[in-house]
N, CA and C atoms as an extended XYZ file, in Angstrom:
336
Properties=species:S:1:pos:R:3:atomname:S:1:resname:S:1:resid:I:1 pbc="F F F"
N      -173.915       -7.040      -21.227 N   MET     1
C      -173.332       -7.871      -22.693 CA  MET     1
C      -174.074       -8.932      -22.658 C   MET     1
N      -174.935       -8.561      -24.375 N   THR     2
C      -175.969       -9.400      -24.385 CA  THR     2
C      -175.009      -10.734      -25.514 C   THR     2
N      -175.506      -11.763      -25.909 N   SER     3
C      -174.812      -13.145      -26.943 CA  SER     3
C      -175.651      -12.512      -28.042 C   SER     3
N      -175.139      -12.747      -29.512 N   ARG     4
C      -175.995      -13.098      -30.775 CA  ARG     4
C      -176.489      -14.142      -30.488 C   ARG     4
N      -177.542      -14.097      -31.452 N   ARG     5
C      -178.784      -15.359      -31.618 CA  ARG     5
C      -177.935      -15.564      -33.561 C   ARG     5
N      -177.735      -16.923      -33.394 N   ILE     6
C      -178.001      -17.201      -34.512 CA  ILE     6
C      -178.925      -18.077      -35.410 C   ILE     6
N      -179.501      -17.152      -35.936 N   VAL     7
C      -180.614      -17.698      -36.999 CA  VAL     7
C      -180.119      -18.045      -38.413 C   VAL     7
N      -180.433      -19.401      -37.996 N   SER     8
C      -180.741      -20.980      -39.181 CA  SER     8
C      -181.816      -20.958      -39.540 C   SER     8
N      -182.134      -21.363      -41.205 N   ASN     9
C      -183.151      -21.338      -42.007 CA  ASN     9
C      -183.014      -23.234      -42.111 C   ASN     9
N      -181.285      -24.093      -41.514 N   GLU    10
C      -181.161      -25.175      -41.269 CA  GLU    10
C      -182.230      -25.998      -40.662 C   GLU    10
N      -182.382      -27.038      -40.319 N   LYS    11
C      -183.423      -27.770      -39.843 CA  LYS    11
C      -181.925      -28.629      -39.373 C   LYS    11
N      -182.205      -28.141      -37.712 N   ASN    12
C      -180.725      -29.741      -36.878 CA  ASN    12
C      -181.182      -30.097      -37.024 C   ASN    12
N      -180.476      -31.676      -36.353 N   LEU    13
C      -180.485      -32.573      -36.349 CA  LEU    13
C      -182.094      -33.280      -35.385 C   LEU    13
N      -182.654      -32.545      -33.990 N   LEU    14
C      -183.526      -33.043      -33.506 CA  LEU    14
C      -184.833      -32.767      -34.660 C   LEU    14
N      -184.952      -31.453      -35.500 N   GLU    15
C      -186.387      -30.887      -36.417 CA  GLU    15
C      -186.123      -32.131      -37.529 C   GLU    15
N      -184.806      -32.766      -37.789 N   LYS    16
C      -185.127      -33.263      -39.470 CA  LYS    16
C      -186.087      -34.791      -39.075 C   LYS    16
N      -186.647      -34.721      -40.350 N   ASP    17
C      -187.795      -35.961      -40.644 CA  ASP    17
C      -187.466      -36.780      -41.379 C   ASP    17
N      -186.969      -38.672      -40.501 N   ASP    18
C      -186.180      -38.794      -40.917 CA  ASP    18
C      -187.769      -40.181      -41.472 C   ASP    18
N      -187.743      -39.787      -41.684 N   SER    19
C      -189.427      -40.832      -42.870 CA  SER    19
C      -188.985      -40.734      -44.222 C   SER    19
N      -189.020      -39.778      -44.645 N   ASN    20
C      -188.270      -39.940      -45.997 CA  ASN    20
C      -186.839      -40.960      -46.378 C   ASN    20
N      -186.086      -41.507      -45.774 N   ASP    21
C      -184.758      -41.863      -45.543 CA  ASP    21
C      -184.958      -43.274      -45.343 C   ASP    21
N      -186.197      -43.564      -44.980 N   ARG    22
C      -186.783      -44.661      -44.539 CA  ARG    22
C      -187.464      -45.826      -45.201 C   ARG    22
N      -187.624      -44.875      -46.270 N   THR    23
C      -188.840      -45.329      -47.538 CA  THR    23
C      -187.957      -45.734      -48.326 C   THR    23
N      -187.830      -46.763      -49.327 N   PRO    24
C      -187.676      -47.338      -50.345 CA  PRO    24
C      -188.223      -47.194      -51.376 C   PRO    24
N      -187.097      -46.347      -53.059 N   SER    25
C      -188.108      -45.718      -53.493 CA  SER    25
C      -188.560      -47.349      -54.426 C   SER    25
N      -189.333      -46.606      -55.323 N   ALA    26
C      -190.631      -47.649      -56.192 CA  ALA    26
C      -189.550      -48.534      -56.777 C   ALA    26
N      -188.393      -48.551      -57.294 N   SER    27
C      -187.060      -49.226      -58.146 CA  SER    27
C      -186.390      -50.307      -56.598 C   SER    27
N      -186.601      -49.814      -54.928 N   GLU    28
C      -186.023      -50.671      -55.289 CA  GLU    28
C      -186.550      -51.372      -54.078 C   GLU    28
N      -186.759      -52.880      -54.148 N   LYS    29
C      -187.284      -53.605      -53.069 CA  LYS    29
C      -187.068      -53.326      -51.652 C   LYS    29
N      -187.610      -53.492      -50.354 N   SER    30
C      -187.583      -53.806      -49.257 CA  SER    30
C      -187.043      -55.028      -49.597 C   SER    30
N      -186.056      -54.850      -47.765 N   ASN    31
C      -185.314      -56.350      -47.849 CA  ASN    31
C      -186.504      -56.440      -46.162 C   ASN    31
N      -186.844      -57.452      -46.763 N   ILE    32
C      -187.704      -58.513      -45.845 CA  ILE    32
C      -187.305      -59.537      -45.013 C   ILE    32
N      -185.726      -59.858      -45.317 N   THR    33
C      -185.167      -60.817      -44.174 CA  THR    33
C      -185.461      -60.950      -43.436 C   THR    33
N      -185.634      -62.020      -42.531 N   PRO    34
C      -185.529      -61.726      -40.958 CA  PRO    34
C      -183.923      -61.412      -40.466 C   PRO    34
N      -184.446      -61.345      -39.818 N   ALA    35
C      -182.375      -60.757      -38.804 CA  ALA    35
C      -181.469      -62.630      -38.461 C   ALA    35
N      -182.489      -63.535      -38.005 N   VAL    36
C      -181.880      -63.950      -37.612 CA  VAL    36
C      -182.526      -65.452      -38.590 C   VAL    36
N      -181.389      -66.026      -38.885 N   PRO    37
C      -181.502      -67.410      -39.733 CA  PRO    37
C      -182.198      -68.173      -38.385 C   PRO    37
N      -183.325      -68.711      -39.964 N   ALA    38
C      -184.537      -70.609      -39.844 CA  ALA    38
C      -183.324      -71.201      -38.094 C   ALA    38
N      -182.271      -71.399      -39.218 N   ALA    39
C      -181.593      -72.790      -38.565 CA  ALA    39
C      -180.780      -72.411      -36.750 C   ALA    39
N      -180.740      -70.679      -36.604 N   VAL    40
C      -180.178      -70.364      -35.436 CA  VAL    40
C      -180.849      -70.669      -34.488 C   VAL    40
N      -182.756      -70.095      -35.141 N   ILE    41
C      -183.527      -70.053      -33.896 CA  ILE    41
C      -183.740      -72.062      -33.825 C   ILE    41
N      -184.167      -72.366      -34.567 N   PHE    42
C      -184.376      -74.104      -34.131 CA  PHE    42
C      -183.266      -74.108      -32.984 C   PHE    42
N      -181.575      -74.366      -33.465 N   LYS    43
C      -180.682      -74.737      -32.902 CA  LYS    43
C      -181.032      -74.406      -30.928 C   LYS    43
N      -181.355      -72.752      -30.737 N   LEU    44
C      -181.375      -72.637      -29.801 CA  LEU    44
C      -183.245      -73.270      -28.868 C   LEU    44
N      -183.611      -73.341      -30.216 N   LEU    45
C      -184.738      -74.023      -29.350 CA  LEU    45
C      -184.283      -75.411      -28.914 C   LEU    45
N      -183.327      -76.209      -29.181 N   GLY    46
C      -183.249      -77.364      -28.936 CA  GLY    46
C      -182.205      -77.343      -28.079 C   GLY    46
N      -181.048      -76.665      -27.914 N   PHE    47
C      -180.544      -76.207      -26.795 CA  PHE    47
C      -181.313      -75.321      -25.170 C   PHE    47
N      -182.323      -75.176      -25.592 N   THR    48
C      -182.925      -74.638      -24.035 CA  THR    48
C      -183.917      -76.077      -23.981 C   THR    48
N      -184.424      -76.765      -24.902 N   ALA    49
C      -185.266      -78.230      -24.149 CA  ALA    49
C      -184.343      -79.241      -23.715 C   ALA    49
N      -183.182      -78.996      -24.390 N   ALA    50
C      -181.879      -79.833      -23.995 CA  ALA    50
C      -181.669      -79.481      -21.836 C   ALA    50
N      -181.262      -77.981      -22.027 N   MET    51
C      -180.750      -77.093      -21.066 CA  MET    51
C      -182.292      -77.249      -20.086 C   MET    51
N      -184.156      -77.474      -20.540 N   VAL    52
C      -184.770      -77.150      -19.512 CA  VAL    52
C      -184.722      -79.070      -18.849 C   VAL    52
N      -184.469      -80.550      -19.925 N   GLY    53
C      -185.438      -81.904      -19.852 CA  GLY    53
C      -183.753      -82.175      -19.490 C   GLY    53
N      -182.967      -81.812      -19.960 N   GLY    54
C      -181.701      -82.891      -19.608 CA  GLY    54
C      -181.430      -82.806      -18.265 C   GLY    54
N      -181.572      -82.269      -17.982 N   PRO    55
C      -180.983      -82.308      -16.381 CA  PRO    55
C      -182.347      -82.628      -15.297 C   PRO    55
N      -183.523      -82.129      -14.674 N   ILE    56
C      -184.712      -82.947      -14.798 CA  ILE    56
C      -184.327      -84.001      -14.941 C   ILE    56
N      -184.979      -84.501      -16.475 N   GLY    57
C      -185.159      -85.864      -16.718 CA  GLY    57
C      -184.049      -86.976      -16.547 C   GLY    57
N      -182.679      -86.802      -15.863 N   MET    58
C      -181.693      -87.124      -14.767 CA  MET    58
C      -181.359      -86.999      -14.139 C   MET    58
N      -181.808      -86.272      -13.625 N   TYR    59
C      -182.570      -86.458      -12.126 CA  TYR    59
C      -183.072      -87.556      -11.598 C   TYR    59
N      -184.369      -87.391      -12.101 N   PHE    60
C      -185.528      -88.441      -11.970 CA  PHE    60
C      -185.726      -89.395      -12.225 C   PHE    60
N      -184.338      -89.889      -13.765 N   LEU    61
C      -184.259      -91.170      -13.778 CA  LEU    61
C      -182.917      -92.233      -13.117 C   LEU    61
N      -181.801      -90.751      -12.642 N   THR    62
C      -180.644      -91.131      -11.633 CA  THR    62
C      -181.028      -92.207      -10.399 C   THR    62
N      -182.184      -90.616      -10.091 N   LEU    63
C      -182.163      -90.899       -8.652 CA  LEU    63
C      -182.961      -91.974       -7.838 C   LEU    63
N      -183.727      -93.054       -8.371 N   ASN    64
C      -184.109      -94.438       -7.736 CA  ASN    64
C      -183.975      -95.634       -8.552 C   ASN    64
N      -183.047      -95.501      -10.391 N   THR    65
C      -182.106      -96.226      -10.846 CA  THR    65
C      -181.206      -96.568      -10.933 C   THR    65
N      -180.111      -95.790      -10.337 N   ILE    66
C      -179.185      -95.759      -10.124 CA  ILE    66
C      -178.241      -95.389       -9.030 C   ILE    66
N      -178.392      -94.862       -7.995 N   PHE    67
C      -178.080      -94.676       -6.744 CA  PHE    67
C      -178.759      -94.042       -5.761 C   PHE    67
N      -180.324      -95.336       -5.899 N   ARG    68
C      -181.354      -95.324       -4.956 CA  ARG    68
C      -181.813      -94.598       -3.693 C   ARG    68
N      -182.078      -93.514       -4.467 N   GLY    69
C      -182.593      -92.347       -3.424 CA  GLY    69
C      -182.048      -91.769       -3.053 C   GLY    69
N      -180.759      -91.668       -3.610 N   ASN    70
C      -179.309      -90.950       -2.765 CA  ASN    70
C      -179.605      -88.885       -3.799 C   ASN    70
N      -179.994      -87.915       -3.667 N   SER    71
C      -180.887      -87.262       -3.918 CA  SER    71
C      -179.261      -86.418       -4.285 C   SER    71
N      -178.507      -86.363       -3.539 N   THR    72
C      -177.130      -85.292       -3.239 CA  THR    72
C      -176.585      -85.832       -4.571 C   THR    72
N      -176.225      -87.304       -5.156 N   TRP    73
C      -175.908      -87.956       -6.056 CA  TRP    73
C      -175.975      -88.107       -7.664 C   TRP    73
N      -177.851      -87.864       -7.252 N   ALA    74
C      -178.529      -87.492       -8.525 CA  ALA    74
C      -178.843      -86.175       -9.036 C   ALA    74
N      -179.061      -85.395       -7.714 N   GLY    75
C      -178.201      -83.952       -8.468 CA  GLY    75
C      -177.391      -83.145       -8.634 C   GLY    75
N      -175.888      -84.321       -8.463 N   ALA    76
C      -175.419      -84.030       -8.426 CA  ALA    76
C      -175.321      -83.729      -10.225 C   ALA    76
N      -175.137      -85.589      -10.571 N   THR    77
C      -175.576      -85.893      -12.224 CA  THR    77
C      -176.636      -84.490      -12.714 C   THR    77
N      -177.471      -84.186      -12.534 N   ALA    78
C      -178.194      -82.720      -13.209 CA  ALA    78
C      -177.388      -81.707      -13.281 C   ALA    78
N      -176.952      -81.168      -12.869 N   ALA    79
C      -175.912      -81.009      -12.661 CA  ALA    79
C      -174.776      -81.149      -13.791 C   ALA    79
N      -174.097      -81.746      -14.361 N   PHE    80
C      -173.807      -82.307      -14.497 CA  PHE    80
C      -174.421      -82.755      -16.067 C   PHE    80
N      -174.714      -82.731      -16.136 N   THR    81
C      -175.717      -82.883      -17.557 CA  THR    81
C      -176.603      -81.224      -17.890 C   THR    81
N      -176.213      -80.196      -17.013 N   ALA    82
C      -176.571      -78.768      -17.508 CA  ALA    82
C      -175.542      -78.634      -17.590 C   ALA    82
N      -173.713      -78.636      -17.305 N   ASN    83
C      -173.304      -78.697      -17.915 CA  ASN    83
C      -172.347      -79.191      -19.195 C   ASN    83
N      -173.357      -79.912      -19.366 N   LEU    84
C      -172.744      -80.953      -21.029 CA  LEU    84
C      -173.774      -80.308      -21.547 C   LEU    84
N      -174.516      -79.750      -21.814 N   VAL    85
C      -175.694      -79.470      -22.458 CA  VAL    85
C      -175.110      -77.757      -22.928 C   VAL    85
N      -174.133      -77.725      -21.888 N   LEU    86
C      -173.943      -75.882      -21.909 CA  LEU    86
C      -172.243      -75.713      -22.640 C   LEU    86
N      -172.249      -76.665      -22.504 N   ILE    87
C      -170.853      -76.481      -23.375 CA  ILE    87
C      -170.515      -77.332      -24.104 C   ILE    87
N      -171.698      -77.797      -25.058 N   ALA    88
C      -171.854      -78.364      -26.460 CA  ALA    88
C      -173.188      -76.996      -27.192 C   ALA    88
N      -173.443      -76.192      -26.348 N   TYR    89
C      -173.822      -74.838      -27.285 CA  TYR    89
C      -173.337      -73.804      -27.761 C   TYR    89
N      -171.969      -74.287      -26.100 N   VAL    90
C      -170.573      -73.001      -27.127 CA  VAL    90
C      -170.412      -74.152      -27.933 C   VAL    90
N      -170.154      -74.825      -28.130 N   ILE    91
C      -168.784      -75.722      -29.260 CA  ILE    91
C      -169.636      -75.293      -30.631 C   ILE    91
N      -171.197      -75.701      -30.489 N   VAL    92
C      -171.811      -75.051      -31.641 CA  VAL    92
C      -171.644      -73.990      -32.141 C   VAL    92
N      -171.669      -73.109      -31.816 N   ALA    93
C      -171.644      -71.777      -31.705 CA  ALA    93
C      -170.004      -70.827      -32.046 C   ALA    93
N      -169.453      -71.699      -31.619 N   MET    94
C      -167.838      -71.591      -32.172 CA  MET    94
C      -167.879      -71.828      -33.409 C   MET    94
N      -168.498      -73.181      -33.432 N   LYS    95
C      -167.746      -73.897      -35.260 CA  LYS    95
C      -169.016      -73.111      -36.185 C   LYS    95
N      -169.988      -72.449      -35.384 N   GLU    96
C      -170.895      -71.959      -36.706 CA  GLU    96
C      -170.463      -70.687      -36.797 C   GLU    96
N      -170.017      -70.086      -35.765 N   ASP    97
C      -169.770      -68.920      -35.919 CA  ASP    97
C      -168.401      -68.981      -36.977 C   ASP    97
N      -167.013      -69.670      -37.101 N   GLN    98
C      -166.435      -70.621      -38.089 CA  GLN    98
C      -166.670      -70.607      -39.243 C   GLN    98
N      -167.500      -71.168      -39.395 N   SER    99
C      -168.675      -71.957      -41.291 CA  SER    99
C      -168.967      -70.476      -41.729 C   SER    99
N      -169.036      -69.118      -40.774 N   ASP   100
C      -169.152      -67.692      -41.236 CA  ASP   100
C      -168.695      -67.242      -41.633 C   ASP   100
N      -166.815      -67.269      -41.482 N   LYS   101
C      -165.593      -66.865      -41.598 CA  LYS   101
C      -165.727      -67.102      -42.725 C   LYS   101
N      -165.622      -68.850      -43.094 N   LEU   102
C      -164.948      -69.532      -44.449 CA  LEU   102
C      -165.172      -69.391      -45.308 C   LEU   102
N      -166.715      -69.292      -44.687 N   ILE   103
C      -167.795      -68.131      -46.709 CA  ILE   103
C      -167.289      -67.083      -47.010 C   ILE   103
N      -167.128      -66.477      -45.918 N   ALA   104
C      -167.015      -64.677      -46.271 CA  ALA   104
C      -165.715      -65.088      -47.009 C   ALA   104
N      -164.696      -65.502      -47.073 N   GLU   105
C      -163.249      -66.135      -47.452 CA  GLU   105
C      -163.913      -66.659      -48.169 C   GLU   105
N      -163.943      -67.314      -48.643 N   GLU   106
C      -164.633      -67.718      -50.133 CA  GLU   106
C      -165.264      -67.167      -51.147 C   GLU   106
N      -165.982      -66.078      -50.292 N   ARG   107
C      -166.575      -65.380      -51.600 CA  ARG   107
C      -165.581      -64.436      -52.405 C   ARG   107
N      -164.749      -64.210      -50.819 N   GLU   108
C      -163.787      -62.896      -51.632 CA  GLU   108
C      -163.040      -64.048      -52.331 C   GLU   108
N      -162.087      -64.795      -52.435 N   LYS   109
C      -162.150      -65.542      -53.240 CA  LYS   109
C      -162.466      -65.500      -54.642 C   LYS   109
N      -163.819      -65.781      -54.656 N   LYS   110
C      -164.347      -66.233      -55.609 CA  LYS   110
C      -164.812      -64.321      -56.979 C   LYS   110
N      -164.107      -63.350      -56.288 N   LYS   111
C      -164.112      -62.099      -56.588 CA  LYS   111
C      -163.153      -61.776      -57.225 C   LYS   111
N      -162.503      -62.062      -56.642 N   ARG   112
C      -160.482      -62.160      -57.166 CA  ARG   112
C      -160.762      -62.703      -57.770 C   ARG   112
């Protein structure tokens, strides 16, 4: 037995040309805003610098001044500093997320 082959004039999903769907029309302005706001990038860069510089700085600062050459305690202080920076980043990220929700709720109230 043979099977019947279905011949269709329509293009399937793989054969469609999507280039026409992506170009904006002449009356439409293209969206050139960045995907991530600049304030978020600056916060991330600040916390990155704090995560790199904070623990290393605390290690060398406390090694000879506070702990008098005891590298174990200086290392523990550096680890504690890294955890503080991480906790601060999480708190800032959570507050930023909450502020975005509050702004969206205020916009909804204004629309009503």
